[in-house]
PDB file of C-alpha atoms in Angstrom:
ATOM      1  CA  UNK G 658      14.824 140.305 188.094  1.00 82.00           C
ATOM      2  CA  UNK G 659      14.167 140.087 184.128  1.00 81.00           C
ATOM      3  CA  UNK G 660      15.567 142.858 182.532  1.00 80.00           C
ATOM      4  CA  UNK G 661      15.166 143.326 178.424  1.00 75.00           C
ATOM      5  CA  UNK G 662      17.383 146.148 176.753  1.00 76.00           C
ATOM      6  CA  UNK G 663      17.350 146.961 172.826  1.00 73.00           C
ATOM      7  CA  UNK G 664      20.115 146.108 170.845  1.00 67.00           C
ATOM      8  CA  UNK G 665      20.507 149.489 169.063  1.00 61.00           C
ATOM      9  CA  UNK G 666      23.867 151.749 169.133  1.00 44.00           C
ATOM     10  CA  UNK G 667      23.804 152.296 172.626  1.00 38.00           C
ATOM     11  CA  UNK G 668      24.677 149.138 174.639  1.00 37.00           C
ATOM     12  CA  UNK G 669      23.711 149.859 178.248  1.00 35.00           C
ATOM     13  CA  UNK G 670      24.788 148.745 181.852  1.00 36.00           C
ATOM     14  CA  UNK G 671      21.403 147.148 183.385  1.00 35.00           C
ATOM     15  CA  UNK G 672      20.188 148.490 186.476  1.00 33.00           C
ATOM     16  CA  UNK G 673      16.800 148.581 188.846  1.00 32.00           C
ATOM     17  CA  UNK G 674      14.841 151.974 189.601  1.00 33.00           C
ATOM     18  CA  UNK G 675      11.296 153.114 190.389  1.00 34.00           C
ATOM     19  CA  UNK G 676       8.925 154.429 188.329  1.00 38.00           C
ATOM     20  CA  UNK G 677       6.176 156.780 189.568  1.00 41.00           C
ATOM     21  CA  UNK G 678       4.902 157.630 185.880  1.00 52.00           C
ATOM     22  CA  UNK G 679       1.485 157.912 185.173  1.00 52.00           C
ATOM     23  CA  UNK G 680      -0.670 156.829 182.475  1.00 56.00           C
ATOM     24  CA  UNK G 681      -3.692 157.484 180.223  1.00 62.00           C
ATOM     25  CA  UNK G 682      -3.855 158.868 177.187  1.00 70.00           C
ATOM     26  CA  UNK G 683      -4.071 162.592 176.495  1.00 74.00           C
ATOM     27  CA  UNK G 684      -6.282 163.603 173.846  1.00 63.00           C
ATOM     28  CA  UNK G 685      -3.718 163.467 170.169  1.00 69.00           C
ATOM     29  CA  UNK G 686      -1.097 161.659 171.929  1.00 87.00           C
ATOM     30  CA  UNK G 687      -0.168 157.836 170.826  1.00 96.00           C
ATOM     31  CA  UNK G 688      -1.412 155.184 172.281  1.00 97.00           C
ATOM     32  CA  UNK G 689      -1.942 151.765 172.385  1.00 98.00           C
ATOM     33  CA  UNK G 690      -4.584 150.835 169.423  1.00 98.00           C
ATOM     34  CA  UNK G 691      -2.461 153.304 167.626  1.00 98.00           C
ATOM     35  CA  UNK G 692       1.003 150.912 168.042  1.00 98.00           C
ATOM     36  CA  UNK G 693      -1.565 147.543 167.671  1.00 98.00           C
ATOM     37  CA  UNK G 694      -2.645 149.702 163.947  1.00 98.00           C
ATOM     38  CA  UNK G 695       0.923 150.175 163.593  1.00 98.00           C
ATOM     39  CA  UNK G 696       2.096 146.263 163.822  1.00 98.00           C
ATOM     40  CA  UNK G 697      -1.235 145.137 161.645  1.00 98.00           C
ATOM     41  CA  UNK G 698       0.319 147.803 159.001  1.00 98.00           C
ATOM     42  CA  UNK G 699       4.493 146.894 158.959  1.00 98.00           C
ATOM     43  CA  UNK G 700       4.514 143.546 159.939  1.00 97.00           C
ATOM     44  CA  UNK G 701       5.049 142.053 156.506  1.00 97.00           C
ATOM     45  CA  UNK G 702       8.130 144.526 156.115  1.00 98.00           C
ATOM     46  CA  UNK G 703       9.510 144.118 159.138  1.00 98.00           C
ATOM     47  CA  UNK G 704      11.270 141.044 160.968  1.00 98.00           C
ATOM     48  CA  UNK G 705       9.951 139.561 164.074  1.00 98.00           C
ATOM     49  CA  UNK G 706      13.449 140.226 165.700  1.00 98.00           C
ATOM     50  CA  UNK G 707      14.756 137.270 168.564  1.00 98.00           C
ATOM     51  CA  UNK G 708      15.867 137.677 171.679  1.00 98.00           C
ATOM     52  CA  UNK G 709      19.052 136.958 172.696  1.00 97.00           C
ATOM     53  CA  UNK G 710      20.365 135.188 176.472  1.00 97.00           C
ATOM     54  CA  UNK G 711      23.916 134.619 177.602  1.00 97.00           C
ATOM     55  CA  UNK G 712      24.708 132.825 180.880  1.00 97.00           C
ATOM     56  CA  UNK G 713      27.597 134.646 181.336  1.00 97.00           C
ATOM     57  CA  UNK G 714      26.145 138.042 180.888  1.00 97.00           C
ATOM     58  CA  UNK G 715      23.597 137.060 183.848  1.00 97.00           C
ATOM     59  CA  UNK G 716      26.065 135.917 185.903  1.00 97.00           C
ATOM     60  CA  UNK G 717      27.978 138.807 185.847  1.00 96.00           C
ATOM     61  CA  UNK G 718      24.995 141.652 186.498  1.00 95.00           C
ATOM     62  CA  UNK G 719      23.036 139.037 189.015  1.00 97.00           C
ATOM     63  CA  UNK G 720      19.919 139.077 186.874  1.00 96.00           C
ATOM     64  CA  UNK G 721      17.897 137.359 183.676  1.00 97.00           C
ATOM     65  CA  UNK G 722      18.772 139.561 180.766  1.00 97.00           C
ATOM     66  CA  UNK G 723      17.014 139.752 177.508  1.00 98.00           C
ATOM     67  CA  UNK G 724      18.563 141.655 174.492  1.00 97.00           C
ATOM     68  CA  UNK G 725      15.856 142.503 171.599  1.00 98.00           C
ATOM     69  CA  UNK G 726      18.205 141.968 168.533  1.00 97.00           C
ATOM     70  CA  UNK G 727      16.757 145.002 167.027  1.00 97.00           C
ATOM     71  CA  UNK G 728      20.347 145.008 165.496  1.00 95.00           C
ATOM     72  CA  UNK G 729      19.128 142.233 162.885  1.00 97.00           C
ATOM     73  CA  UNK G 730      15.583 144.092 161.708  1.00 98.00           C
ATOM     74  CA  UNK G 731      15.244 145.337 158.170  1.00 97.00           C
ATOM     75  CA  UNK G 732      18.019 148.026 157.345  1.00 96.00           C
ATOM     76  CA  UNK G 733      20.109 147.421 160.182  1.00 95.00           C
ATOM     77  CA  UNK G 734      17.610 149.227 162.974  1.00 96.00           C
ATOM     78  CA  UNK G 735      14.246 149.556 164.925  1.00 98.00           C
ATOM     79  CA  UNK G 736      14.050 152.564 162.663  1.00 97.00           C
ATOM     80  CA  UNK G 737      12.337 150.284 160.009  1.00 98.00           C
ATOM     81  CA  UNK G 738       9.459 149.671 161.872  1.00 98.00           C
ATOM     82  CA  UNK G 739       8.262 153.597 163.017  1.00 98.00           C
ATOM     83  CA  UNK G 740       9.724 154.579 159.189  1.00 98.00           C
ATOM     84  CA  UNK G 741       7.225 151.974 157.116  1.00 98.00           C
ATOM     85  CA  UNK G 742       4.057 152.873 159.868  1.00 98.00           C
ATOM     86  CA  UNK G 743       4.472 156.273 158.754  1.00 98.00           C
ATOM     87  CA  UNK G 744       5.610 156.408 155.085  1.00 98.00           C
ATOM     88  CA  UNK G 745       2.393 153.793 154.560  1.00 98.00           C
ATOM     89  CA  UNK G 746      -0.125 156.179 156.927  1.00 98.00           C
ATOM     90  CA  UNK G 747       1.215 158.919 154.871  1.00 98.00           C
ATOM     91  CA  UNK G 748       0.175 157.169 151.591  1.00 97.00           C
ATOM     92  CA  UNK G 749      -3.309 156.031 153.258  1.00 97.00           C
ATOM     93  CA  UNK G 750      -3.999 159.390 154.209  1.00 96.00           C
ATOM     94  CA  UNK G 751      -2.926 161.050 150.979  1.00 96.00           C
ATOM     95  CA  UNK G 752      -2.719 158.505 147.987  1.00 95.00           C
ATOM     96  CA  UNK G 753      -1.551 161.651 146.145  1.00 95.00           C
ATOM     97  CA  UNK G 754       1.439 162.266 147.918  1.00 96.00           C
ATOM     98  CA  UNK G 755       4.790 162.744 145.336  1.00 96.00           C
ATOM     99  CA  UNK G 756       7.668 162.105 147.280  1.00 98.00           C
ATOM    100  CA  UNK G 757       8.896 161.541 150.553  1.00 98.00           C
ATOM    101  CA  UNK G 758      11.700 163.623 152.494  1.00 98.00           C
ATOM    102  CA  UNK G 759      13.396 163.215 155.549  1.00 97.00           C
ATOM    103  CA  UNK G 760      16.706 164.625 157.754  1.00 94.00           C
ATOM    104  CA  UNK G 761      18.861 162.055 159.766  1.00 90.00           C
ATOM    105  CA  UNK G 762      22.059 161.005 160.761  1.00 80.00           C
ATOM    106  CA  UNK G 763      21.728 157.714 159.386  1.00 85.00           C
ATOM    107  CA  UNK G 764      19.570 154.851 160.675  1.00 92.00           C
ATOM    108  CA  UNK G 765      16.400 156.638 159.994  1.00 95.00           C
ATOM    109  CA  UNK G 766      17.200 157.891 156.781  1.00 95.00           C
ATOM    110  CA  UNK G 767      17.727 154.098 155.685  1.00 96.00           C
ATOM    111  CA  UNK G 768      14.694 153.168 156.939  1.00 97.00           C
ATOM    112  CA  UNK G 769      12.431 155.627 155.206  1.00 98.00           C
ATOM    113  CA  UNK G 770      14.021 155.185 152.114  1.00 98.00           C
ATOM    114  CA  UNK G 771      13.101 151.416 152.849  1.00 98.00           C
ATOM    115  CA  UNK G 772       9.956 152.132 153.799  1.00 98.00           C
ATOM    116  CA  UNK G 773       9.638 154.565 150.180  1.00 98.00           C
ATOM    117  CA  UNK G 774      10.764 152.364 147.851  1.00 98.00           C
ATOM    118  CA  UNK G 775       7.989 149.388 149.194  1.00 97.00           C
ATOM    119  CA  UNK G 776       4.942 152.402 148.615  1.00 97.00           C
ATOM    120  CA  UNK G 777       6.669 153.086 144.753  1.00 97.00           C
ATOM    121  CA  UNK G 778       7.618 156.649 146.243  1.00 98.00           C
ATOM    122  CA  UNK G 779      10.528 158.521 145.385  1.00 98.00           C
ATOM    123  CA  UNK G 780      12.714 160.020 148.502  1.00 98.00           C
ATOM    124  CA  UNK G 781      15.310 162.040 149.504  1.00 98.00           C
ATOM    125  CA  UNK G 782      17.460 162.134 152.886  1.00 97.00           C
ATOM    126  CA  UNK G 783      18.792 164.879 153.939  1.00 97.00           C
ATOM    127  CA  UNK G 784      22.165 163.364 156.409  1.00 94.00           C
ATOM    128  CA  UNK G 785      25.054 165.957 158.196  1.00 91.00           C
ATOM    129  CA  UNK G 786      27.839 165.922 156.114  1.00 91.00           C
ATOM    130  CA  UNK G 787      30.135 164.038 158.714  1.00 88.00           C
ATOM    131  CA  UNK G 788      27.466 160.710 158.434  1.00 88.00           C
ATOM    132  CA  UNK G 789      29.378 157.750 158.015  1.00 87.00           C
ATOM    133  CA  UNK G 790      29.736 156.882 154.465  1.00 92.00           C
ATOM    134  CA  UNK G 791      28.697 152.951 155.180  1.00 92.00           C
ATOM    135  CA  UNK G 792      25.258 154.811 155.989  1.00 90.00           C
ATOM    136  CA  UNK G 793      25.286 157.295 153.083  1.00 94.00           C
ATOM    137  CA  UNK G 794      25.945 154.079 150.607  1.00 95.00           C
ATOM    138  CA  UNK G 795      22.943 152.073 152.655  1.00 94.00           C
ATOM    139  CA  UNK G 796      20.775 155.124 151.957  1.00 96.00           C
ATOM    140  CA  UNK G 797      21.782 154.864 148.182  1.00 96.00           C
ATOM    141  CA  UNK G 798      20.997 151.335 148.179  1.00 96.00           C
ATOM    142  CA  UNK G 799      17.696 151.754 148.587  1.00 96.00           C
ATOM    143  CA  UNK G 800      16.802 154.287 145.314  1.00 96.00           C
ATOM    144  CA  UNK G 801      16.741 157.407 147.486  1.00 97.00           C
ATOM    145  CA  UNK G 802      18.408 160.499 147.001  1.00 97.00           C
ATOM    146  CA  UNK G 803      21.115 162.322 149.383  1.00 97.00           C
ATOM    147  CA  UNK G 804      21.339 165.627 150.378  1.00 97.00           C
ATOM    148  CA  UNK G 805      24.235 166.898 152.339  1.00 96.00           C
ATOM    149  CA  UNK G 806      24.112 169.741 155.169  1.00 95.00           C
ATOM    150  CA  UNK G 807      26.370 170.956 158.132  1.00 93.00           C
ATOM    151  CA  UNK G 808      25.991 168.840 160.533  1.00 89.00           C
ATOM    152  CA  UNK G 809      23.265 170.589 163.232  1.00 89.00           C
ATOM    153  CA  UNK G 810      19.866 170.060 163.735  1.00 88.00           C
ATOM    154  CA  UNK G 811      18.966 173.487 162.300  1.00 91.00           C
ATOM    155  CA  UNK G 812      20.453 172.779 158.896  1.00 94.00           C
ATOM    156  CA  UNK G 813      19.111 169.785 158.835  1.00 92.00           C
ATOM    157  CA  UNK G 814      15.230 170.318 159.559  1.00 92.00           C
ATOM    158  CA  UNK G 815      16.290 173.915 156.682  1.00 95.00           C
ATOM    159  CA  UNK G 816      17.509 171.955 154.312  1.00 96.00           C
ATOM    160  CA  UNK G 817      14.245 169.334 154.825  1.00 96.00           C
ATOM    161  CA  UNK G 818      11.906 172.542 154.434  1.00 96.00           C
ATOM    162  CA  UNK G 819      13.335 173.107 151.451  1.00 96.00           C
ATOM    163  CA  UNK G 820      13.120 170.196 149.913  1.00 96.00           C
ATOM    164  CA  UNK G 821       9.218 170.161 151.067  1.00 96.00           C
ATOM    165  CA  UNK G 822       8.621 173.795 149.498  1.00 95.00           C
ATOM    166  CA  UNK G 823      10.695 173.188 146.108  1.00 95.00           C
ATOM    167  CA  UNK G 824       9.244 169.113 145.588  1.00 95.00           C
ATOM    168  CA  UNK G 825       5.749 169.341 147.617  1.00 95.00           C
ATOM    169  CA  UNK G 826       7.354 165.868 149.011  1.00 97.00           C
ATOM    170  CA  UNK G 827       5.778 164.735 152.751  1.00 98.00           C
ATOM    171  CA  UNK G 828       8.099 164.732 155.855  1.00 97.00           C
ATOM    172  CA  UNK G 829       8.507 161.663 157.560  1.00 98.00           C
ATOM    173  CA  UNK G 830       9.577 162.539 161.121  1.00 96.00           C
ATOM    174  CA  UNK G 831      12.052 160.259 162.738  1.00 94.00           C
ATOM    175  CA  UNK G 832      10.445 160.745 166.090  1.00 96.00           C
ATOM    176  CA  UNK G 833       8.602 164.131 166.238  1.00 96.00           C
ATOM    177  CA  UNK G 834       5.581 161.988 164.309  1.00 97.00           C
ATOM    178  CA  UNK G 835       2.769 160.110 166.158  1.00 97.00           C
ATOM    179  CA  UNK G 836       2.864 157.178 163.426  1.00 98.00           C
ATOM    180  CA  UNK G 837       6.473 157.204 163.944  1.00 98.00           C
ATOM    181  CA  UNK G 838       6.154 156.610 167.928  1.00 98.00           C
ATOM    182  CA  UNK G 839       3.519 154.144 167.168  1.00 98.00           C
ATOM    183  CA  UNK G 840       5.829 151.485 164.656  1.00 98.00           C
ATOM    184  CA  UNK G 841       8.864 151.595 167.152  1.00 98.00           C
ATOM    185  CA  UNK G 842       5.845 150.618 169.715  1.00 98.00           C
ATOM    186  CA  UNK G 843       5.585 147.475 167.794  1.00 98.00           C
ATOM    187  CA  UNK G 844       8.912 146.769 169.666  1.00 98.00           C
ATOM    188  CA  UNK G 845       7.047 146.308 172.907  1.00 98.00           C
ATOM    189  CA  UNK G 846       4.421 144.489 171.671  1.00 98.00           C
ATOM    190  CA  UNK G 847       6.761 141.373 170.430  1.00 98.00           C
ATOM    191  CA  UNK G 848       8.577 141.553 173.695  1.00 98.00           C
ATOM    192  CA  UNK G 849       5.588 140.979 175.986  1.00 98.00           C
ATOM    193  CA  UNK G 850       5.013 138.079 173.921  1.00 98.00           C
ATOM    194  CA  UNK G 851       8.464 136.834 173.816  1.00 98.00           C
ATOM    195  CA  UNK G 852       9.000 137.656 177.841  1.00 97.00           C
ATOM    196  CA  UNK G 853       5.948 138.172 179.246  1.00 97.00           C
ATOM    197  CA  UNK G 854       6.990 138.688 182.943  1.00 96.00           C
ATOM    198  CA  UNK G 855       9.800 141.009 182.219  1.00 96.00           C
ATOM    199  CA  UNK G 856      10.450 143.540 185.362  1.00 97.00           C
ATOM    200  CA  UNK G 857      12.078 146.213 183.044  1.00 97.00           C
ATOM    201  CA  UNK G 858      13.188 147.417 179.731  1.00 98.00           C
ATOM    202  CA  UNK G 859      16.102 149.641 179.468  1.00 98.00           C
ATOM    203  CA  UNK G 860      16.061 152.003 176.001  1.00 98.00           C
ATOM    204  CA  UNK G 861      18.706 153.870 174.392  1.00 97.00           C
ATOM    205  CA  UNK G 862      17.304 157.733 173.757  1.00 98.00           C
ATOM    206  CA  UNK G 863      18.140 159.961 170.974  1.00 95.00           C
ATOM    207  CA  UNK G 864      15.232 161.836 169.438  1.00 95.00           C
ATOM    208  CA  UNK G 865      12.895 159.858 171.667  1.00 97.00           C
ATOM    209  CA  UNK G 866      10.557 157.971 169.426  1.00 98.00           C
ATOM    210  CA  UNK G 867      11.521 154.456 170.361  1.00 98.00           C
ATOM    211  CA  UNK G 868      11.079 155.170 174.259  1.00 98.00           C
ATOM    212  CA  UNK G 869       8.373 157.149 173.776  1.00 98.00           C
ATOM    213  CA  UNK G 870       6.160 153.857 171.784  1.00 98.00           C
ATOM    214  CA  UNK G 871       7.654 151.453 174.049  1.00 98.00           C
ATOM    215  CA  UNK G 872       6.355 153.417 177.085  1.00 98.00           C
ATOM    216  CA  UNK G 873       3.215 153.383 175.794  1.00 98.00           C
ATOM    217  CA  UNK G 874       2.680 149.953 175.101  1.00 98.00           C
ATOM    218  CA  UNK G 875       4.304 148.707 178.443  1.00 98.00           C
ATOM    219  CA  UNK G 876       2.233 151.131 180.634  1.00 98.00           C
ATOM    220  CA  UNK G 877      -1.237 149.463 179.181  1.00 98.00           C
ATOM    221  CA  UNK G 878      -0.237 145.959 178.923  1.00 98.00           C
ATOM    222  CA  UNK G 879       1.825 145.230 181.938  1.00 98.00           C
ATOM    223  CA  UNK G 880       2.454 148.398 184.134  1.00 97.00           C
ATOM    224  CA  UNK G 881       4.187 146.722 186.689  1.00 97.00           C
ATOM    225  CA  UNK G 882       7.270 146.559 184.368  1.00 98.00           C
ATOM    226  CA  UNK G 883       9.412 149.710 184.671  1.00 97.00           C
ATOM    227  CA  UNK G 884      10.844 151.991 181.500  1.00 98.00           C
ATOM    228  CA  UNK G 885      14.211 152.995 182.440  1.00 98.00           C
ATOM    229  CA  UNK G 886      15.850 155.438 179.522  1.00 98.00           C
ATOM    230  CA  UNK G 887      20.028 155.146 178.706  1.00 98.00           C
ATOM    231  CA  UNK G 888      21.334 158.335 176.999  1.00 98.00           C
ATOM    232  CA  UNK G 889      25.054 158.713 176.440  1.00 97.00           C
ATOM    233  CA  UNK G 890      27.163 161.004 178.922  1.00 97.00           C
ATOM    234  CA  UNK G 891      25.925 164.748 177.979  1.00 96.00           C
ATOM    235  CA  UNK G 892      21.967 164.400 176.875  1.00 97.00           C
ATOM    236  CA  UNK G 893      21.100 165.717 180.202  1.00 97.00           C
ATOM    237  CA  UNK G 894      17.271 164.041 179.757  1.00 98.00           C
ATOM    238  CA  UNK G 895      16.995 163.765 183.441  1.00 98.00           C
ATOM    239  CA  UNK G 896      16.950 167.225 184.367  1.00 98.00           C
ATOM    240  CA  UNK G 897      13.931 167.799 182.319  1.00 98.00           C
ATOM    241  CA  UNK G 898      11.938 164.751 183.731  1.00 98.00           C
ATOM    242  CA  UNK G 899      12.556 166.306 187.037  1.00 97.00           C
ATOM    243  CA  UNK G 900      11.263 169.515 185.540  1.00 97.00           C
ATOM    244  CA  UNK G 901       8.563 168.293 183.519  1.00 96.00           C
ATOM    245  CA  UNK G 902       9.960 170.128 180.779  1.00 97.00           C
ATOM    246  CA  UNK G 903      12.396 170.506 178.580  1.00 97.00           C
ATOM    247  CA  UNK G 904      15.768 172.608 179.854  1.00 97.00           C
ATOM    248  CA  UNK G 905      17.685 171.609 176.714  1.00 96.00           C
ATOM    249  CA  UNK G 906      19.785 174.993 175.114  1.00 92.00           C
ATOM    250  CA  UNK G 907      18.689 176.538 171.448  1.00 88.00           C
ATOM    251  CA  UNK G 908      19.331 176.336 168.847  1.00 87.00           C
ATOM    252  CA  UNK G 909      19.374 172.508 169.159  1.00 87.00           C
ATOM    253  CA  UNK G 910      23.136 170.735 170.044  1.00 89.00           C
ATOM    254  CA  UNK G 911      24.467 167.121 168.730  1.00 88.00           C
ATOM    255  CA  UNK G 912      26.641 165.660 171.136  1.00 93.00           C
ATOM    256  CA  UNK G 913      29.991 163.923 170.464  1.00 92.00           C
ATOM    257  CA  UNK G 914      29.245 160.238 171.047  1.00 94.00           C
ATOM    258  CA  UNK G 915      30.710 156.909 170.001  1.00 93.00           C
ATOM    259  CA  UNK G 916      27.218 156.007 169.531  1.00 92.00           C
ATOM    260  CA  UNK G 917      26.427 158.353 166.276  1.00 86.00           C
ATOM    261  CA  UNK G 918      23.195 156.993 165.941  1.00 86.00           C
ATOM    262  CA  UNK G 919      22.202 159.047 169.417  1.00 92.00           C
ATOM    263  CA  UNK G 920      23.894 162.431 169.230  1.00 89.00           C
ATOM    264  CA  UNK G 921      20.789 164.555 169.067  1.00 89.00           C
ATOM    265  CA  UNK G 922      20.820 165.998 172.953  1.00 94.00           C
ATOM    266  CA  UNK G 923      16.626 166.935 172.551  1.00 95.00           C
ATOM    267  CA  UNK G 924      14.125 165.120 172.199  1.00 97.00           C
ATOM    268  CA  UNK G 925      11.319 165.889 170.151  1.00 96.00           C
ATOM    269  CA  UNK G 926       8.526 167.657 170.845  1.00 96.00           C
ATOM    270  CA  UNK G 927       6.226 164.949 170.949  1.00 97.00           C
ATOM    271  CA  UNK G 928       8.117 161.809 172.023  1.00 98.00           C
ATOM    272  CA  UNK G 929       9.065 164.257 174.973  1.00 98.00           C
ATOM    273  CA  UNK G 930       5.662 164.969 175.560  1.00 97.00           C
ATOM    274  CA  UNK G 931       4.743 160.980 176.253  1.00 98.00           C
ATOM    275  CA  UNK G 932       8.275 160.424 177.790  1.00 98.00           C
ATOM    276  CA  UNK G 933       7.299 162.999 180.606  1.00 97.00           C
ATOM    277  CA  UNK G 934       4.372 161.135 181.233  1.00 97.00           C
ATOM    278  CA  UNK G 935       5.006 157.514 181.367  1.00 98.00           C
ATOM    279  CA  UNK G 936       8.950 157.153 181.982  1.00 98.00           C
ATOM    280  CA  UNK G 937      10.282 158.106 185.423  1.00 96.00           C
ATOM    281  CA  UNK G 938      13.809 159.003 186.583  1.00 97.00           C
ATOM    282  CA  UNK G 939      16.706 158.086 187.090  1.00 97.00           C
ATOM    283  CA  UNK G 940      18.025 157.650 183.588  1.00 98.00           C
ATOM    284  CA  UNK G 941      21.037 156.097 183.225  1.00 98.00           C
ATOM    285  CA  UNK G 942      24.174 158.085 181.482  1.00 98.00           C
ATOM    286  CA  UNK G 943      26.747 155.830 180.050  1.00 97.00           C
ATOM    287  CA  UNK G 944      30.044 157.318 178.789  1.00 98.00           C
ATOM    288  CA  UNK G 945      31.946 156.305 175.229  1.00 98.00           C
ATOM    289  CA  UNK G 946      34.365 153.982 177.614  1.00 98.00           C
ATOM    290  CA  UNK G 947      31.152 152.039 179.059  1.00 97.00           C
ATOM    291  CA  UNK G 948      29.836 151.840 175.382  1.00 97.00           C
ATOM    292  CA  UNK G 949      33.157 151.030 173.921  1.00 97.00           C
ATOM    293  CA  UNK G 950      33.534 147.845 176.636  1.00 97.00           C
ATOM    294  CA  UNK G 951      30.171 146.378 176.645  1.00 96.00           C
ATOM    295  CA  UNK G 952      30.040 146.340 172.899  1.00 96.00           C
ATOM    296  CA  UNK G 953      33.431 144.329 172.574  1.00 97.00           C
ATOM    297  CA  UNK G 954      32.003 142.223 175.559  1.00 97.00           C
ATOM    298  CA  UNK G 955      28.711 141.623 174.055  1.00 96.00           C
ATOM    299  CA  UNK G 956      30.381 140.577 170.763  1.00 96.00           C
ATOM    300  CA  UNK G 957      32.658 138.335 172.764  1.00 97.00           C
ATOM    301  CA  UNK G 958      29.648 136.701 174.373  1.00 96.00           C
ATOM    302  CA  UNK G 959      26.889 136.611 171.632  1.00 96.00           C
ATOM    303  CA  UNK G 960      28.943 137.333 168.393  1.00 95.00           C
ATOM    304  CA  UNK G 961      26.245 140.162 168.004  1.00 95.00           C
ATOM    305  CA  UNK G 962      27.188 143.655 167.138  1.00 87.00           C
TER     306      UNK G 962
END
């Protein structure tokens, strides 16, 4: 069995499952032209990331693994790639636009101001005030302007508003945003060309976005292959597959994670809405102790972080 997993903050334990997902496209969804659109748009800001083998690694989980280095892409994460598709469908849509805003807890934050700074846009980020300063700096870096709030998803998307109402700036949605979905589908599209006869991909899930684009992609192009989601210990995404909604509390919770960049427990609206339809259960929950190991493993093996 080929198995491909993204190199993102969540480093997963690789196993098999069936899928019973459907697909097709419901009318305003994402789909596939939409991520081919996206790649035609980013790909001269983005990397074409490798993948990465190890013998050992193969050995040791009796199958041919394939890690996307998504680790090594422009600002540090996939984020670049849904962050530049939507900042630059923003600016073709409104060549007026002022500013750009956006709320994360890091990664995405980066990438947008990236993505900002190559349209000549100013940007500001609005981060929890417990993001790591490494990622505060990063957002710096890159001309934009931070603005701190407690750290909740209510706060967050309140003090985004704000920002919208006093600077008329766009939002650009770290998942909850069909362009969005559509760049981090761009993902998938390298991979089938880089593995072609994968059997499945295994994605880390925070707000859903990547998932949600890769799903898409996969179920058109080679259906056969299965879309298993990771989530660390506490996002409880299974339940609502089984339901076929979402079960999640509100007000919106972040969980306590070693992997920071997935502590939102929901999903967004959207990515949900294509991750009910195309990605099947089980998912697979992995705990800080199974993160912790197979990241000082994976380093030990590949030298990758």
């Amino acid at each position: 069995m080929r198995i491909v997993t993204l190199l993102v903050p969540l480093l997963v334990l690789l196993l098999a499952a069936s899928s019973t997902a459907t697909a097709g496209k419901p009318m305003g969804e994402v789909g596939l032209d939409d991520v081919r659109s996206a790649h035609e748009r980013v790909q001269r800001y983005v990397h074409r990331t490798p993948v990465v083998t190890s013998q050992y690694l193969d050995e040791l989980s009796g199958r041919q693994l394939f890690f996307k280095a998504e680790n090594l892409q422009k600002t540090g994460s996939f984020k670049a790639r849904g962050a530049c598709n939507c900042v630059l469908s923003i600016l073709e849509q409104d060549p007026g636009v002022t500013g750009i805003v956006t709320h994360s807890s890091g990664n995405h934050g980066q990438a947008t101001a990236y993505a900002a700074r190559l349209a000549g846009l100013p940007c500001a980020v609005v981060v929890p005030r417990d993001t790591a300063s490494v990622k505060i700096d990063a957002i710096r870096s890159y001309g934009a302007e931070v603005l701190l709030c407690d750290p909740t998803p209510v706060a967050r998307r309140e003090a985004c508003a704000r920002v919208v109402e006093q600077m008329n700036y766009a939002v650009a949605e770290s998942s909850n945003s069909y362009s969005t979905i559509a760049g981090q589908g761009t993902i998938a599209l390298e991979m089938l060309q880089q593995v072609p006869d994968m059997d499945a991909i295994l994605v880390a899930v925070s707000g859903g976005g990547m998932i949600a684009g890769i799903a898409t992609v996969v179920t058109e192009l080679r259906p056969e292959c299965k879309v298993l989601a990771v989530e660390p210990d506490g996002k409880q995404l299974e339940p609502c597959l089984r339901a076929g909604r979402p079960l999640w509390p509100d007000p919106p919770r972040m969980l306590r994670t070693l992997a920071d960049g997935c502590r939102l427990q929901q999903c967004s609206p959207r990515a949900f809405a294509v991750i009910r339809r195309l990605v099947a259960p089980p998912v697979i929950s992995v705990t800080d102790r199974q993160i912790a190991g197979a990241t000082q493993l994976f380093w030990q093996r590949t030298k990758l972080i």
